[in-house]
Tab-separated table of C-alpha atoms in Angstrom:
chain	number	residue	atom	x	y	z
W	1	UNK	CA	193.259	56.363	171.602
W	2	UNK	CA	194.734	53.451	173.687
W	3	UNK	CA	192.574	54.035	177.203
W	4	UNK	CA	188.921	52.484	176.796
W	5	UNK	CA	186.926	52.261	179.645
W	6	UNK	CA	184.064	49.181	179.865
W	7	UNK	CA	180.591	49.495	181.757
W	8	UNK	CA	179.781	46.224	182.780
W	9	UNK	CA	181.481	43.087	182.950
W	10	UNK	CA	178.613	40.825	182.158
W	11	UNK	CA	178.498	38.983	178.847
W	12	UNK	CA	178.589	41.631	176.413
W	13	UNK	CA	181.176	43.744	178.598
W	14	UNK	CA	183.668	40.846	179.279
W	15	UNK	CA	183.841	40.015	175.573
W	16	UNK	CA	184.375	44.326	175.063
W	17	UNK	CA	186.930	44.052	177.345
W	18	UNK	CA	188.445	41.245	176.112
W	19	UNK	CA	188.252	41.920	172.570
W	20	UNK	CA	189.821	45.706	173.487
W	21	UNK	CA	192.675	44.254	175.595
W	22	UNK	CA	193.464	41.620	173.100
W	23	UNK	CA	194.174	44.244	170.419
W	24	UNK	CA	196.442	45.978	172.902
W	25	UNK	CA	194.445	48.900	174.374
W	26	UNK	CA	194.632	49.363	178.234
W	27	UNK	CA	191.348	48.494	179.698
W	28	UNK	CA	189.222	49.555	182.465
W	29	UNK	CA	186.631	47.126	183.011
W	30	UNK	CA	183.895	48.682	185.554
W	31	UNK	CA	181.199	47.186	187.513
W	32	UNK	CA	179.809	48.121	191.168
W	33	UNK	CA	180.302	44.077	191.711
W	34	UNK	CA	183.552	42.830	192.715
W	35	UNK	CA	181.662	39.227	192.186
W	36	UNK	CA	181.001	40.363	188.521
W	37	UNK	CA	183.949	41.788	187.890
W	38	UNK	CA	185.310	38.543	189.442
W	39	UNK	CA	183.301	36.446	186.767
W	40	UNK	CA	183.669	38.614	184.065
W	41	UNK	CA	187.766	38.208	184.218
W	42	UNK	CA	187.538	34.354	184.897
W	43	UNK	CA	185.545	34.680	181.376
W	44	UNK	CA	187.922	36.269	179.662
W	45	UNK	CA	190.547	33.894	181.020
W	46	UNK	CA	188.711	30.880	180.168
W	47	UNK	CA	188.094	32.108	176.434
W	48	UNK	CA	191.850	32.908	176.394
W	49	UNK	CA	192.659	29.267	177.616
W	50	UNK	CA	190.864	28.178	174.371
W	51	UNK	CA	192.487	30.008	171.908
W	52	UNK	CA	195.576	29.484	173.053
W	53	UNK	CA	194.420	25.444	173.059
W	54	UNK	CA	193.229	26.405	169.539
W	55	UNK	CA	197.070	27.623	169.102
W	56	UNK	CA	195.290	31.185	167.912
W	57	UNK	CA	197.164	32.847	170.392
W	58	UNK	CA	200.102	32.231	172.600
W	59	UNK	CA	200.414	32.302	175.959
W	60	UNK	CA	202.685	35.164	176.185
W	61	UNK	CA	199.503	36.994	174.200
W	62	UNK	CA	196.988	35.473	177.131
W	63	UNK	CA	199.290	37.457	179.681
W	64	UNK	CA	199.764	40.406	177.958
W	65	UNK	CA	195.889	40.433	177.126
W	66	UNK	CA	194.681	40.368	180.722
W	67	UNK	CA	197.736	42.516	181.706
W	68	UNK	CA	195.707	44.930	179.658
W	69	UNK	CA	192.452	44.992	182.224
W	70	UNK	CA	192.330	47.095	185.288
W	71	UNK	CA	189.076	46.445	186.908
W	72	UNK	CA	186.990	49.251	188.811
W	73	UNK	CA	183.671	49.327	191.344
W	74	UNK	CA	183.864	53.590	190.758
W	75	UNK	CA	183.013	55.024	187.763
W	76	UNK	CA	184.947	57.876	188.158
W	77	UNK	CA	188.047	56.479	188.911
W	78	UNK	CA	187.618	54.221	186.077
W	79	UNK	CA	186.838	56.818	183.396
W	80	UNK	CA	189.495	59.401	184.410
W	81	UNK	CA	192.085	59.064	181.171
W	82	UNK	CA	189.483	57.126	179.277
W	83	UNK	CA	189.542	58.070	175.466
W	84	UNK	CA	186.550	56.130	174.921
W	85	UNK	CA	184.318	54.586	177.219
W	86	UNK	CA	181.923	51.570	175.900
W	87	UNK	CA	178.519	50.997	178.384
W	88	UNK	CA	177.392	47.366	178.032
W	89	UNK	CA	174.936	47.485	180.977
W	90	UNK	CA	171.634	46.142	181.118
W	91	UNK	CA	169.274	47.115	178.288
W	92	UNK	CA	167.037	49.151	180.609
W	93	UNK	CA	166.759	52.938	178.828
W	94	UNK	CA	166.653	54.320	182.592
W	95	UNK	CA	169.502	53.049	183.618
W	96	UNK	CA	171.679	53.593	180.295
W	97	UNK	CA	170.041	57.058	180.926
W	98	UNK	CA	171.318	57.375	184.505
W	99	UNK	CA	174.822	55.936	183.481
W	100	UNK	CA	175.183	58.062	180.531
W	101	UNK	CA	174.560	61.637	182.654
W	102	UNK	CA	177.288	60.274	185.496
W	103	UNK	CA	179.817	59.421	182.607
W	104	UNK	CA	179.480	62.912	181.381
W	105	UNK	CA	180.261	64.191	184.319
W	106	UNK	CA	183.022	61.885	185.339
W	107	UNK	CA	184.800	62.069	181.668
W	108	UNK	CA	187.492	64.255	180.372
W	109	UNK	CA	185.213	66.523	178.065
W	110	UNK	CA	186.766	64.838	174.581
W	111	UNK	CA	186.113	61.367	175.566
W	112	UNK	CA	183.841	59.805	173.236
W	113	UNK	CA	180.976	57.710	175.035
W	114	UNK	CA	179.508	54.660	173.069
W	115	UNK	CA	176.623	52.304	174.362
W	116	UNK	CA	176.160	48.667	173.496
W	117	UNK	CA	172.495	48.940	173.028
W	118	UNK	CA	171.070	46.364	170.570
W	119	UNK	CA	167.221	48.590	170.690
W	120	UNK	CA	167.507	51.586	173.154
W	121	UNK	CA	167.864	55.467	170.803
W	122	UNK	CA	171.398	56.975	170.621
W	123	UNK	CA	168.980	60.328	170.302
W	124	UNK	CA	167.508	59.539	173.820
W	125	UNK	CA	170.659	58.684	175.170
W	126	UNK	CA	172.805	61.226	174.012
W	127	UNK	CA	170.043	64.052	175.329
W	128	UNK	CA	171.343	62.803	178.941
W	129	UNK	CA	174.437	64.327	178.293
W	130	UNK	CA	176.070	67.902	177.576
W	131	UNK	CA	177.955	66.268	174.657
W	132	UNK	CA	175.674	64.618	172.517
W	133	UNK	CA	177.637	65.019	168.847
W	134	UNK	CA	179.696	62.709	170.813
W	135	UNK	CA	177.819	60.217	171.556
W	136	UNK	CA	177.115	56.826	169.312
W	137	UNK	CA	176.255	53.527	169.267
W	138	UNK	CA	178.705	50.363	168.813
W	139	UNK	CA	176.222	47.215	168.804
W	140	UNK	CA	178.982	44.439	169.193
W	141	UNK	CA	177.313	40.759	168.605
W	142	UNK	CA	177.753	37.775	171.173
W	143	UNK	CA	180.413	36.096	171.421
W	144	UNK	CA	182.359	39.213	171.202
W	145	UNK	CA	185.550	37.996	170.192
W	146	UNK	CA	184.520	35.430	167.824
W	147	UNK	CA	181.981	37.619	166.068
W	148	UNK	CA	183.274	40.059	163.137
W	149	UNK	CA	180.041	42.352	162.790
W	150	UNK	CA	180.111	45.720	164.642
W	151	UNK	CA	176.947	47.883	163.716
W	152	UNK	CA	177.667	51.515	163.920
W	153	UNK	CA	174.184	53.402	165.229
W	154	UNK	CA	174.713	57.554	164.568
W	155	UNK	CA	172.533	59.805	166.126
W	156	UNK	CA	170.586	62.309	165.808
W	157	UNK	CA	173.423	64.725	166.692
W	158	UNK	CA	176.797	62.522	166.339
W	159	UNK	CA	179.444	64.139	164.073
W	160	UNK	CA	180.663	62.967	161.281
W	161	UNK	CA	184.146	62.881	163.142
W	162	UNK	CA	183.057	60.895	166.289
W	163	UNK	CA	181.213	57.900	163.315
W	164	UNK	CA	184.977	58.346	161.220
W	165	UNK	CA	186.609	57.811	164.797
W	166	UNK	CA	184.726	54.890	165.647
W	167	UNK	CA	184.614	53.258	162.507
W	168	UNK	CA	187.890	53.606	161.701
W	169	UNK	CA	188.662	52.227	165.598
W	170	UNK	CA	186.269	48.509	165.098
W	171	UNK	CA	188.431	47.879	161.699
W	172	UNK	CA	191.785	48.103	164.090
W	173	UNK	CA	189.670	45.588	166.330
W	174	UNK	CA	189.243	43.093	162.980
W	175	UNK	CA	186.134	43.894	163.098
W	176	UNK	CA	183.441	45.074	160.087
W	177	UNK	CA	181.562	48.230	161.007
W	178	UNK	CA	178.688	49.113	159.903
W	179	UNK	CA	176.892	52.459	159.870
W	180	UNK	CA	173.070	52.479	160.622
W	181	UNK	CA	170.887	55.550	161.358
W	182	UNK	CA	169.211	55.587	164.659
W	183	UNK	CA	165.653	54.013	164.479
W	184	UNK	CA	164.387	51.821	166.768
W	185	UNK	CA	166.321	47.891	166.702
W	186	UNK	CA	168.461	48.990	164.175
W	187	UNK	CA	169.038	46.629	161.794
W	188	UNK	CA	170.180	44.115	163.151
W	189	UNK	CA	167.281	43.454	165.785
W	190	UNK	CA	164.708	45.303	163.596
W	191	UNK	CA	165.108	41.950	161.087
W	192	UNK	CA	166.250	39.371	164.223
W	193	UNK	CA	163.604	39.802	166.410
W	194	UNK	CA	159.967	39.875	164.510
W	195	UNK	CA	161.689	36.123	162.986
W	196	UNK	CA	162.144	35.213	166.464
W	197	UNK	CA	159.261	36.422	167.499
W	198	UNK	CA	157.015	34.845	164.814
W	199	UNK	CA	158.770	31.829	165.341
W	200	UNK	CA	157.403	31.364	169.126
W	201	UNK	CA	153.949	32.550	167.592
W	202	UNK	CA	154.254	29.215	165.312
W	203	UNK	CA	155.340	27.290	168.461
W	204	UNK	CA	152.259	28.943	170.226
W	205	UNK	CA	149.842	28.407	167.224
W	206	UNK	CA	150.759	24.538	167.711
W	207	UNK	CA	151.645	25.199	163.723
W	208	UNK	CA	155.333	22.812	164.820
W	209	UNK	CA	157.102	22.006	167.805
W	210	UNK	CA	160.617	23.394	168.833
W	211	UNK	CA	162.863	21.027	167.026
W	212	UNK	CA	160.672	20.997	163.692
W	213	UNK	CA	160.852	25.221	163.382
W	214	UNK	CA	164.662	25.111	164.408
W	215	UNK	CA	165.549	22.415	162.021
W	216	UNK	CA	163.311	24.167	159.198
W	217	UNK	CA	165.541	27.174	159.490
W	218	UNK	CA	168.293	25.639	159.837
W	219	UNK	CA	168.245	23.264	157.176
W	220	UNK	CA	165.960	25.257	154.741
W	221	UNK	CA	166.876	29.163	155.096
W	222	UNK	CA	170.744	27.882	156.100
W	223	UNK	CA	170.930	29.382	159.633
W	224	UNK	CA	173.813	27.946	161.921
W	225	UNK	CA	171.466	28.061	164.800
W	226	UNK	CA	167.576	27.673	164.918
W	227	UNK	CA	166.077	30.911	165.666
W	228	UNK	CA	164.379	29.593	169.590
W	229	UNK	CA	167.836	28.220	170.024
W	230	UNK	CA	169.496	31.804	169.284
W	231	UNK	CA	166.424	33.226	172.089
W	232	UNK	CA	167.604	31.182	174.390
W	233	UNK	CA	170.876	31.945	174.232
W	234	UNK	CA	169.988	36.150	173.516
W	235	UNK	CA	168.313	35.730	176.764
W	236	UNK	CA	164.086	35.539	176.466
W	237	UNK	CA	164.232	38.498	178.626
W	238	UNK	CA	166.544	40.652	176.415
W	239	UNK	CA	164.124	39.725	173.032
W	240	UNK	CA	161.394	41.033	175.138
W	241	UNK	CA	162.962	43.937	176.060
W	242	UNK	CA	164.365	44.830	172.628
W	243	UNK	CA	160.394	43.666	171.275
W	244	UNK	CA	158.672	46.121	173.401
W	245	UNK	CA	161.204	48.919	172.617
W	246	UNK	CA	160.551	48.134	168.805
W	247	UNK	CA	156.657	48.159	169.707
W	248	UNK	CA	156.421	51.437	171.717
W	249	UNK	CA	158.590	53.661	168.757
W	250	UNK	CA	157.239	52.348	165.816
W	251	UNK	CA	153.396	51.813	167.199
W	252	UNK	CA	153.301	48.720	164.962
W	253	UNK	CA	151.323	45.788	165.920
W	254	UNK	CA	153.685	43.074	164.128
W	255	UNK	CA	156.266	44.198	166.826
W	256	UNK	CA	153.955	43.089	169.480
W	257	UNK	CA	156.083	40.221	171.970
W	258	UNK	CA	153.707	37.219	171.341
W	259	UNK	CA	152.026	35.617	174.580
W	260	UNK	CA	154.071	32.548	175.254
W	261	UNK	CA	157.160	34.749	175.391
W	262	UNK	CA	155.384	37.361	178.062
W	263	UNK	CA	154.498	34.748	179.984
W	264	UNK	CA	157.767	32.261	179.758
W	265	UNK	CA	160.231	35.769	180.974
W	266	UNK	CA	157.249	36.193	183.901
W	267	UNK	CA	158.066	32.767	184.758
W	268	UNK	CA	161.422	33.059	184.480
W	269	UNK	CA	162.380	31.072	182.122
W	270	UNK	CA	164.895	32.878	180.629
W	271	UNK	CA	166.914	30.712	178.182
W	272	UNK	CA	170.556	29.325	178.790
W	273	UNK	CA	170.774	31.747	181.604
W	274	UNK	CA	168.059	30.604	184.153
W	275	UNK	CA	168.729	26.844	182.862
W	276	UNK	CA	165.882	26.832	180.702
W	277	UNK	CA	163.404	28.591	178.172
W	278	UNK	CA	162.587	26.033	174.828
W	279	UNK	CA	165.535	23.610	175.521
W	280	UNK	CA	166.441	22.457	178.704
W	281	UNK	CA	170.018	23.102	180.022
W	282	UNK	CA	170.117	21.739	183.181
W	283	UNK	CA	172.575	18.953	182.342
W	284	UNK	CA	173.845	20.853	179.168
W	285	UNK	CA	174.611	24.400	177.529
W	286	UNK	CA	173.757	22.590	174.165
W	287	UNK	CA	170.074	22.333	172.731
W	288	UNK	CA	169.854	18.609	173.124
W	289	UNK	CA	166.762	18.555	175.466
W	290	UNK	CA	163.771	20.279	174.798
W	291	UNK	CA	161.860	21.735	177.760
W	292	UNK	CA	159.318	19.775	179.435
W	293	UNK	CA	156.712	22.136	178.908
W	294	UNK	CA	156.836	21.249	175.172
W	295	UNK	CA	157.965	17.930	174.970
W	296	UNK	CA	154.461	16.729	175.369
């Protein structure tokens, strides 16, 4: 298996990519935006420049690395010899949905077709297909290549050999798969998310303010990063998203998104992304400044 084919160059597929390439696979890095899949590859270039600043990497391995990425606007043409093909589009079921029946189409029939989804079934997904002991989940965390924790989602249908496959594939990546079964956030988001959503219902009660609960669980519970610090950088949107999946398959009223965050993604203020959700980031990507709406 040395041809894996990316969906999405955004955050989460730039690091794939990246992470792939590094460990000398060929790439094929698809998006329908050449501006994205313009961004995405100044990403990856960027995070090379550090390591190799770092002296973690040469510069002869920076070269070779992005010799390793081919980038694509057509999904067919960049799935055709794919072994493996990793979707890290938007977490939007209908779209992974929509993705996931053109890939099966487009794919040699043994390629293996994993999705990035931190909430979103492998069951569902894999019932859009014709192939769906070969479909699983590989929940990579951000920042890609940095992070060592891979979590392995089966589902409903995926063979034992397709979970070996993969598993076996993540440790060749340095990472450390896990395997999960296929319930809704996993386990990673099924723990992450009620803690970051209780935490804006503390901010909300007016039980603290945004630098008391980050430093609290940072100082107390030993966190590297306050958890409305790690929102903003998830993306408020994407804990929303991954909340209301959580709410709608488990029926469970302590998955319920809390108020403040509704209304702070309707406003869009989305976190690091938009330039501002509990910090402000307007003049930096660090949470120095806390956002005028509760600095009062």
């Amino acid at each position: 298996m040395k041809n894996v084919a990316v969906i999405g160059a955004g955050t989460m597929g730039n690091g794939i990519a990246h992470t792939f390439a590094q460990s000398g696979f060929k790439v094929q890095l698809i998006d329908i935006s050449e501006a994205s899949l313009k961004k995405g590859m100044d990403t990856i270039s960027k995070n090379l420049d550090r390591m190799v600043a770092k002296e973690k990497i040469s510069e002869d391995d920076k070269t070779a690395t992005l010799n390793n990425i081919t980038t694509f606007t057509n999904i067919e043409e960049g799935v055709e010899y794919a072994s493996l093909v990793v979707e890290a589009a938007t977490e939007n079921v209908d779209l992974k949905l929509k993705i996931f029946k053109q890939l099966d189409e487009a794919c040699p029939e043994d390629t293996i077709l994993a999705t990035n989804t931190s909430s979103i079934s492998i069951t569902q997904i894999a019932a859009a297909t014709s192939r769906p002991d070969m479909v699983i989940g590989m929940h990579f965390m951000n920042p890609v290549p940095i992070m060592k924790l891979v979590e392995i989602i089966r589902g409903y249908n995926t063979s034992d050999e397709v979970t070996h496959t993969i598993m076996e594939l993540s440790k060749t990546l340095g990472k450390v798969p896990t395997e999960v079964n296929d319930y809704p956030g996993f386990v990673a988001n099924r723990i992450l998310m009620p803690m970051i959503n209780e935490s804006i219902e503390t901010l909300y009660n007016g039980v603290a303010g945004v630098v008391e609960i980050d430093t609290v669980m940072k100082l107390g519970m030993a966190h590297p990063m306050g958890p409305l610090q790690l929102a903003d950088f998830i993306g408020l949107d994407v804990c929303l998203s991954i909340l209301n999946v959580m709410y709608d398959g488990f029926k469970n009223p302590k998955y319920a998104p809390c108020p403040l965050l509704v209304n702070m993604v309707q406003a869009g203020k989305l976190g690091v992304k938009s330039g501002e959700g509990f910090y402000d980031y307007s003049e930096s990507r660090k949470a120095e400044k806390i956002a005028s709406q509760f600095s009062k």
